XYZ file of C-alpha atoms in Angstrom:
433
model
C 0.000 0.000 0.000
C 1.253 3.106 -1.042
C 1.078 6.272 1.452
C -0.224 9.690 0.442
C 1.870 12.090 2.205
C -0.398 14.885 3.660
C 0.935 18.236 4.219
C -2.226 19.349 6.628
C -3.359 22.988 6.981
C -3.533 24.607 3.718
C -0.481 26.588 3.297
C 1.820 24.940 5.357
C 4.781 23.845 3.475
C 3.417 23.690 0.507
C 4.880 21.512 -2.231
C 7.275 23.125 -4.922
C 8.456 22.367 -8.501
C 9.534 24.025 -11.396
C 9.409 27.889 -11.256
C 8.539 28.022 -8.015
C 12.153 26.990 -6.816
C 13.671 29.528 -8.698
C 11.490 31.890 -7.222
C 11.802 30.732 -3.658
C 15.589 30.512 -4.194
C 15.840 34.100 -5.970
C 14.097 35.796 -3.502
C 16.690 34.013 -0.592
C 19.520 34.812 -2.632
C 18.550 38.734 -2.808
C 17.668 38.790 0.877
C 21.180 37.447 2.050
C 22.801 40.084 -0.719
C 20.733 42.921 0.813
C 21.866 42.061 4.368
C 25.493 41.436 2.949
C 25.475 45.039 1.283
C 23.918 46.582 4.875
C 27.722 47.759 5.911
C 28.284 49.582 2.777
C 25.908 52.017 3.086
C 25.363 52.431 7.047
C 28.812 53.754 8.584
C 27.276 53.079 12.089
C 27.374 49.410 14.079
C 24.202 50.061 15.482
C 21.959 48.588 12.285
C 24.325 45.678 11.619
C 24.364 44.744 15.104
C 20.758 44.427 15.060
C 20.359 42.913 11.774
C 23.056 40.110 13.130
C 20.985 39.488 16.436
C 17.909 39.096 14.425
C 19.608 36.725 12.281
C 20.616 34.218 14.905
C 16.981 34.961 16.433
C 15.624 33.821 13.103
C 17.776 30.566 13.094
C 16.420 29.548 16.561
C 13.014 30.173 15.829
C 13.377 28.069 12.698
C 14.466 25.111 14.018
C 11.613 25.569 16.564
C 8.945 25.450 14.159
C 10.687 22.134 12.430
C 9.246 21.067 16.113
C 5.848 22.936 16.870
C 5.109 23.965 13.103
C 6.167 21.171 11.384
C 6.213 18.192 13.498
C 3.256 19.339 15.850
C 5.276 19.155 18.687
C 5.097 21.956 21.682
C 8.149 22.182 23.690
C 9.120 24.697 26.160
C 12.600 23.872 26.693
C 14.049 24.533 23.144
C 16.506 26.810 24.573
C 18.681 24.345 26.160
C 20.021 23.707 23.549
C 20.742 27.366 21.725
C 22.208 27.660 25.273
C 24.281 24.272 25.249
C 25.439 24.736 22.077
C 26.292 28.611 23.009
C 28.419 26.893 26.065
C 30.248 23.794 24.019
C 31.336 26.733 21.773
C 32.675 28.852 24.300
C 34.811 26.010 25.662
C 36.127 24.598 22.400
C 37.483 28.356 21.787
C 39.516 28.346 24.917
C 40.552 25.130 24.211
C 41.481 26.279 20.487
C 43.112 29.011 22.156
C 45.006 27.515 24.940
C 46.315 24.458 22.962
C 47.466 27.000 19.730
C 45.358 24.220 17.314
C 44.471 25.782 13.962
C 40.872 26.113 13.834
C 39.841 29.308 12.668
C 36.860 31.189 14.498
C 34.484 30.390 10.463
C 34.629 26.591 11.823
C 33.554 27.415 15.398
C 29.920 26.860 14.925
C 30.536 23.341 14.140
C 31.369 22.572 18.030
C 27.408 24.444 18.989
C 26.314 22.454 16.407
C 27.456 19.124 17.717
C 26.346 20.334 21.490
C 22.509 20.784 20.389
C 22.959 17.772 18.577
C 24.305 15.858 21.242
C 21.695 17.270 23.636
C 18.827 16.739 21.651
C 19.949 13.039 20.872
C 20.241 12.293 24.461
C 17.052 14.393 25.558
C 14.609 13.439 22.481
C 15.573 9.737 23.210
C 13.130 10.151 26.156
C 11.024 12.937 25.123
C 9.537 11.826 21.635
C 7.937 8.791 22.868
C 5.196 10.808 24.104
C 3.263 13.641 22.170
C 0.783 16.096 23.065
C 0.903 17.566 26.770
C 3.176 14.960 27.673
C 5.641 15.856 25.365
C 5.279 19.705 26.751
C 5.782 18.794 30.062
C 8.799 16.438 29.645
C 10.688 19.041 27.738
C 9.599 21.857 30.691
C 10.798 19.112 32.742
C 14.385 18.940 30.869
C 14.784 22.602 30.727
C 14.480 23.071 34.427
C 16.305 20.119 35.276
C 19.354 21.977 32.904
C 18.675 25.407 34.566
C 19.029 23.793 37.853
C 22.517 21.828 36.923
C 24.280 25.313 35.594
C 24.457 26.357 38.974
C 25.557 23.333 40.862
C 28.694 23.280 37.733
C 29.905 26.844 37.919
C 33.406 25.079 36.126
C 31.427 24.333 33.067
C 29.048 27.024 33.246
C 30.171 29.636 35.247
C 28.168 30.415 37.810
C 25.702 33.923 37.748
C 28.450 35.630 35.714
C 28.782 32.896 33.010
C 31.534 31.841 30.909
C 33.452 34.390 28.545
C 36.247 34.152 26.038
C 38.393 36.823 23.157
C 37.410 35.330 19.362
C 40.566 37.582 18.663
C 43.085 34.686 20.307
C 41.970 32.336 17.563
C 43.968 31.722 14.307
C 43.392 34.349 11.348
C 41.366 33.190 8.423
C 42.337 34.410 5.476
C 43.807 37.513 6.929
C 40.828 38.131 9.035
C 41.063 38.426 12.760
C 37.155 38.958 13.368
C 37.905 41.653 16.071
C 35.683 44.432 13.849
C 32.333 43.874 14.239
C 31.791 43.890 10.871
C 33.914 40.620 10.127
C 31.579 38.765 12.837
C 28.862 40.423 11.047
C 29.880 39.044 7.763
C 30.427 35.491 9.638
C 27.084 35.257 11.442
C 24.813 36.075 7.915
C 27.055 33.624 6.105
C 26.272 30.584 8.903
C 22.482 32.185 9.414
C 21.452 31.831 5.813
C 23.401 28.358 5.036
C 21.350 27.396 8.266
C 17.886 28.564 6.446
C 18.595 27.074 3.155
C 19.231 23.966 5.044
C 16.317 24.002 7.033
C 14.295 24.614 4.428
C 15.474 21.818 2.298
C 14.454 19.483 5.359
C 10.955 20.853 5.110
C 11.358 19.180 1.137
C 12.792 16.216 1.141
C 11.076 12.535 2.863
C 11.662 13.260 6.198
C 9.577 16.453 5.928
C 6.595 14.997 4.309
C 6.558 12.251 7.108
C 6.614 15.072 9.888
C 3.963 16.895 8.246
C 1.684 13.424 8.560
C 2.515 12.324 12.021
C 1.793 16.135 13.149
C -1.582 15.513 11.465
C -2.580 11.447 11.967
C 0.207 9.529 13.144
C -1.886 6.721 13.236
C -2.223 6.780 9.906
C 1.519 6.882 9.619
C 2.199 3.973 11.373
C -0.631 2.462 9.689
C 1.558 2.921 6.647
C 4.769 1.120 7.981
C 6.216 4.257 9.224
C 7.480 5.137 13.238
C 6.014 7.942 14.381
C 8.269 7.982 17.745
C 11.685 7.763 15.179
C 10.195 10.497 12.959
C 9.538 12.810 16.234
C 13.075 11.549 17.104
C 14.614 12.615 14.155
C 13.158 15.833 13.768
C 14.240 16.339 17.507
C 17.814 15.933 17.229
C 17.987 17.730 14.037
C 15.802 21.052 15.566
C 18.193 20.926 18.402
C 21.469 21.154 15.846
C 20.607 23.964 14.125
C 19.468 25.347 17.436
C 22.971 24.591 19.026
C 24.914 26.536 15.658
C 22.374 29.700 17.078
C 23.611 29.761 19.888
C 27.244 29.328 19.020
C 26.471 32.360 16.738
C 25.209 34.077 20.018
C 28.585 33.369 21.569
C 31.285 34.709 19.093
C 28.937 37.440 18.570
C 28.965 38.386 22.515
C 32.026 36.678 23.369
C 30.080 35.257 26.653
C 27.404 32.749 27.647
C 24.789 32.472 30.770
C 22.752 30.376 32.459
C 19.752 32.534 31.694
C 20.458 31.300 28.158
C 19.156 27.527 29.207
C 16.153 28.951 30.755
C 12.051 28.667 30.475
C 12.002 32.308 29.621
C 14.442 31.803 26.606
C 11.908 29.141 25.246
C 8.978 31.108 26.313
C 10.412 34.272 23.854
C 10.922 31.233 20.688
C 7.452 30.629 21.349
C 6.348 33.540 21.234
C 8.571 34.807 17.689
C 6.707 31.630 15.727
C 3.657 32.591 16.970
C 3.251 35.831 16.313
C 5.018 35.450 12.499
C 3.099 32.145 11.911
C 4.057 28.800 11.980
C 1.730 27.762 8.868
C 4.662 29.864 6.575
C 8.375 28.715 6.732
C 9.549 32.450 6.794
C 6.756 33.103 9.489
C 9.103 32.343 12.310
C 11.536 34.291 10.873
C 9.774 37.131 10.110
C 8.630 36.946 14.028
C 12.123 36.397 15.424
C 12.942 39.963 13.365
C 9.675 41.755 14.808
C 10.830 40.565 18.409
C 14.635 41.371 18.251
C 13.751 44.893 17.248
C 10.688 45.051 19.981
C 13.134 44.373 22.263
C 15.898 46.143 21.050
C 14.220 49.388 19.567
C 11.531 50.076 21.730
C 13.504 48.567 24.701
C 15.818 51.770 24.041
C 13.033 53.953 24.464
C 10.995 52.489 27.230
C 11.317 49.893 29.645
C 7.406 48.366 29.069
C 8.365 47.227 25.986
C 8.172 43.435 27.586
C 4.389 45.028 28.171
C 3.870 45.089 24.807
C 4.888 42.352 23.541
C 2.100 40.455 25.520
C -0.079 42.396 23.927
C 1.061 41.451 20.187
C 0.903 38.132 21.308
C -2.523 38.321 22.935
C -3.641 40.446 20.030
C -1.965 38.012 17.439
C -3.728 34.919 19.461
C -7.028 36.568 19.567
C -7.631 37.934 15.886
C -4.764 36.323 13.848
C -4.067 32.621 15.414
C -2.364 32.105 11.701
C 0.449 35.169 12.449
C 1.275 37.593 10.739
C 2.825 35.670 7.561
C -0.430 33.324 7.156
C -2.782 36.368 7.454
C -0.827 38.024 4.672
C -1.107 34.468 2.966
C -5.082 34.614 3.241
C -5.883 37.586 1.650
C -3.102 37.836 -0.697
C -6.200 38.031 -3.487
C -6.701 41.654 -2.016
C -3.397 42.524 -3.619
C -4.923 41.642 -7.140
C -5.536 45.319 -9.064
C -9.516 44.764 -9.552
C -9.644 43.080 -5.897
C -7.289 45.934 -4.646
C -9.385 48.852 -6.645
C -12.661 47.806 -4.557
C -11.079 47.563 -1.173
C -8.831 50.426 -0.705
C -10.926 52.724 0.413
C -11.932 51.049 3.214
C -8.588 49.007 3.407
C -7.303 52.801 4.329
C -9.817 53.457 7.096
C -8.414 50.111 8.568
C -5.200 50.807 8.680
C -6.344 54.356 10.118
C -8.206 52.740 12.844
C -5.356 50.258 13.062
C -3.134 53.463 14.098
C -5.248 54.937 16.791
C -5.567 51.799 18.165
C -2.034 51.303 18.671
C -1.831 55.157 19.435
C -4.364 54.517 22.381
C -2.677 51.408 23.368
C 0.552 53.160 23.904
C -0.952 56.405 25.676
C -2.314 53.542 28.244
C 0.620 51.039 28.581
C 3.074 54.313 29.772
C 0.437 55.403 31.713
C -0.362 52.125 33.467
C 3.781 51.818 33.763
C 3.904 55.385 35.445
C 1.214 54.747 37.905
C 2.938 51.552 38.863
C 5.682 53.247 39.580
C 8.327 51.746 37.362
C 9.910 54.487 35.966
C 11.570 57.653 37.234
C 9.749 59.256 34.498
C 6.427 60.310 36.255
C 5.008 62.210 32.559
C 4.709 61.271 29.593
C 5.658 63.212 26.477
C 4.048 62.390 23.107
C 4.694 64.988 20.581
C 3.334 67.953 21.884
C 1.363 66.467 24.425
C 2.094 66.072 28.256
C 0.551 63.330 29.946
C -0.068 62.613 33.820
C -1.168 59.160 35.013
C -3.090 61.348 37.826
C -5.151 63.189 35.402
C -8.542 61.299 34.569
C -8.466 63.332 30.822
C -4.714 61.500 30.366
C -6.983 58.121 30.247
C -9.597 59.297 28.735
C -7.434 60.090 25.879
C -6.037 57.114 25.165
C -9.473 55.293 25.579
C -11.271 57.278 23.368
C -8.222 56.637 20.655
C -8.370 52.972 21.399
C -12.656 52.765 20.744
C -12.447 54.741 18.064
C -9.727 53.202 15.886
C -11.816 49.289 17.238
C -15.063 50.721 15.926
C -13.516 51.622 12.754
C -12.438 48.245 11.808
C -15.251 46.535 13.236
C -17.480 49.029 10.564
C -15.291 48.664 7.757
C -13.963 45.216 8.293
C -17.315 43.722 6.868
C -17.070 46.209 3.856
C -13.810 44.835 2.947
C -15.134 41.200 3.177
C -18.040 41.645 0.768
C -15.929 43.528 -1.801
C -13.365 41.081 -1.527
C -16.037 38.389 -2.250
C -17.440 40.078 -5.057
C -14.985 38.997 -7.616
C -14.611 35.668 -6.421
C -18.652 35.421 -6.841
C -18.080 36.638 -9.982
C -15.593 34.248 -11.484
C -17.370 31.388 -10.279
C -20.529 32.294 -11.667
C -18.387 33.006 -15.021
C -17.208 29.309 -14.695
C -20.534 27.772 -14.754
């Protein structure tokens, strides 16, 4: 008996041939040159810094979703091994440094690599012979269980203060010491995007398919001949590789590792980038881990709720997008059509209006609610011209009105846009009878 290969949800990995290969490598191609071209027009280390962070955040939230996306499996201890793999690289560089061996700091990310792996052999062993909410718990299980070992071996992981190390005291390559940031910068796109292709390929080749099908009926899959426990298994160990070379990116960018790198809240934050990018698209997670990394870096410059609002995205993103961002752009990608696009503009621009004073009236009562807490110095807030005082009532009332007003917009015009968009669609099926 021959088995049909499901890929589930609509959307979700969808099968390509032909053109759309080209395409899908084309548009990968031009997205590593524009990050590779990013230092020769910015003169500041600011932008490439954050581009670099995002790019390791993008890795690890990949080779989540070949767990919770792809596989169907929830974990929330994925971090152990970014952080393992962040620690076995820090080691083998003072080992590569104290012993004078000739590895140069390019072939680093090999050693993180083979510390996720090595991890998630050991730990997927156990944990993929249960699914579901037993498979959540084990892995919470694991990633406490690691937490609480870091501090018992402050040799290995040292202590509160963790373990640091110089990339400079490794051999040259090719002339390059990597002490510029740009150098690492150059070094962590290169290993970020080979990382991508490759875990992109996975979601193409056998091994894929079959992870697609147990997520959805692994019944049926064993049914078919197949183990659903050595699929999970494999899947496992290979998440927690490319997982490891994140965090070994993480390292020789920082030059030190933590404990608070093993932890629940590391895993909580990889949750939370898949989610709120979408784990039906492959570049969903991606696309999240950027949003985050500048959430936290960005706004996190400006004030210190920003960890504030990124519940709300994800509450928000829960709530009225369960899909993220990258499936709900997926959904109505017919809207972008010109005749689709002519009918629903109008009202597509009183949503995105309403869209801004929502977010203007969500920010007016996040500082507030921060101010009144007391968890600033900052007792005003300045927006534009405006100063605000959490102990004036019209302060609130401002940013409530803002926030019901911009939700009764798109609750008016929300409909519009639905029967517009359905009018074509009517149309051409009625033309196909």
């Amino acid at each position: 008996m021959s088995m049909a290969i499901s890929t589930g949800r609509a959307g979700i990995f969808p099968s390509v041939r032909g053109p759309r290969v080209a395409r899908t490598l084309v548009i990968w191609f031009l997205s590593a040159l524009a990050f590779l071209c990013v230092p020769a027009f910015v003169h500041s280390d600011f932008l490439p810094a954050l581009l670099a962070q995002a790019a390791i955040a993008a890795v690890f939230a990949l080779s989540y979703n070949m767990l919770f996306g792809q596989t169907g499996l929830l974990s929330f201890g994925h971090a152990v091994f970014m952080g393992l793999g962040g620690f076995a690289t820090v080691h083998g560089m003072r080992a590569i440094g104290a012993h004078d061996l000739f590895v140069p700091l390019p072939a680093v990310p090999i050693a993180g690599a083979f510390g996720g792996l090595l991890a998630g052999v050991l730990f997927g062993w156990l944990a993929t012979r249960r699914a579901g909410t037993a498979f959540a718990m084990i892995t919470l299980g694991f990633a406490e269980l690691v937490a609480a070992t870091a501090s018992v071996f402050p040799s290995i992981f040292g202590g509160e203060q963790g373990v640091s190390v110089d990339r400079t005291t490794l051999p040259p390559f090719i002339g390059l010491d990597f002490g510029p940031p740009v150098q690492v910068y150059y070094l962590t796109i290169a290993w970020s995007f080979a990382c991508i292709l490759g875990i992109y390929g996975l979601t193409r080749t056998p091994l894929g398919r079959l992870a697609n099908a147990t997520r959805d009926n692994a019944e049926r899959v064993a049914f078919n001949g197949f183990d659903p426990t050595r699929i999970r298994f494999l899947m496992y160990a290979l998440s927690s590789l490319f997982a490891g070379v994140a965090g070994a990116l993480y390292a020789i960018n920082y030059e030190i590792v933590t404990s608070q790198s093993l932890g629940v809240h590391a895993s909580g934050m990889v949750l939370v980038m898949t989610v709120v990018g979408g784990a039906g698209q492959f570049v969903g997670p991606a696309i999240g881990a950027v949003l985050i990394t500048v959430l936290q870096v960005v706004v996190g410059f400006y004030t210190d709720a920003w960890l504030l609002y990124l519940g709300l995205i994800f509450m928000m993103t829960v709530l009225s997008a369960p899909e993220g961002i990258c499936g709900l752009i997926a959904k109505h990608r017919r809207a972008f059509a010109p005749r689709v696009l002519a009918r629903t503009f109008p009202a597509a621009a009183i949503l995105a209006i309403g869209a801004l004073l929502i977010g203007t009236g969500s920010i007016v009562l996040v500082e507030l609610s921060w101010r009144i807490a007391g968890l600033t110095d900052d007792k005003t807030l300045h927006m534009a011209s405006l100063v605000l005082h959490p102990s004036q009532l019209r302060s609130w009332a401002f940013g409530t009105v803002l926030t019901l007003c911009g939700l009764l917009l798109i609750r008016h015009f929300r409909s519009v846009i639905a029967s517009r968009f359905a009018a074509p669609a009517m149309g051409e099926k009625g033309a196909a009878r």
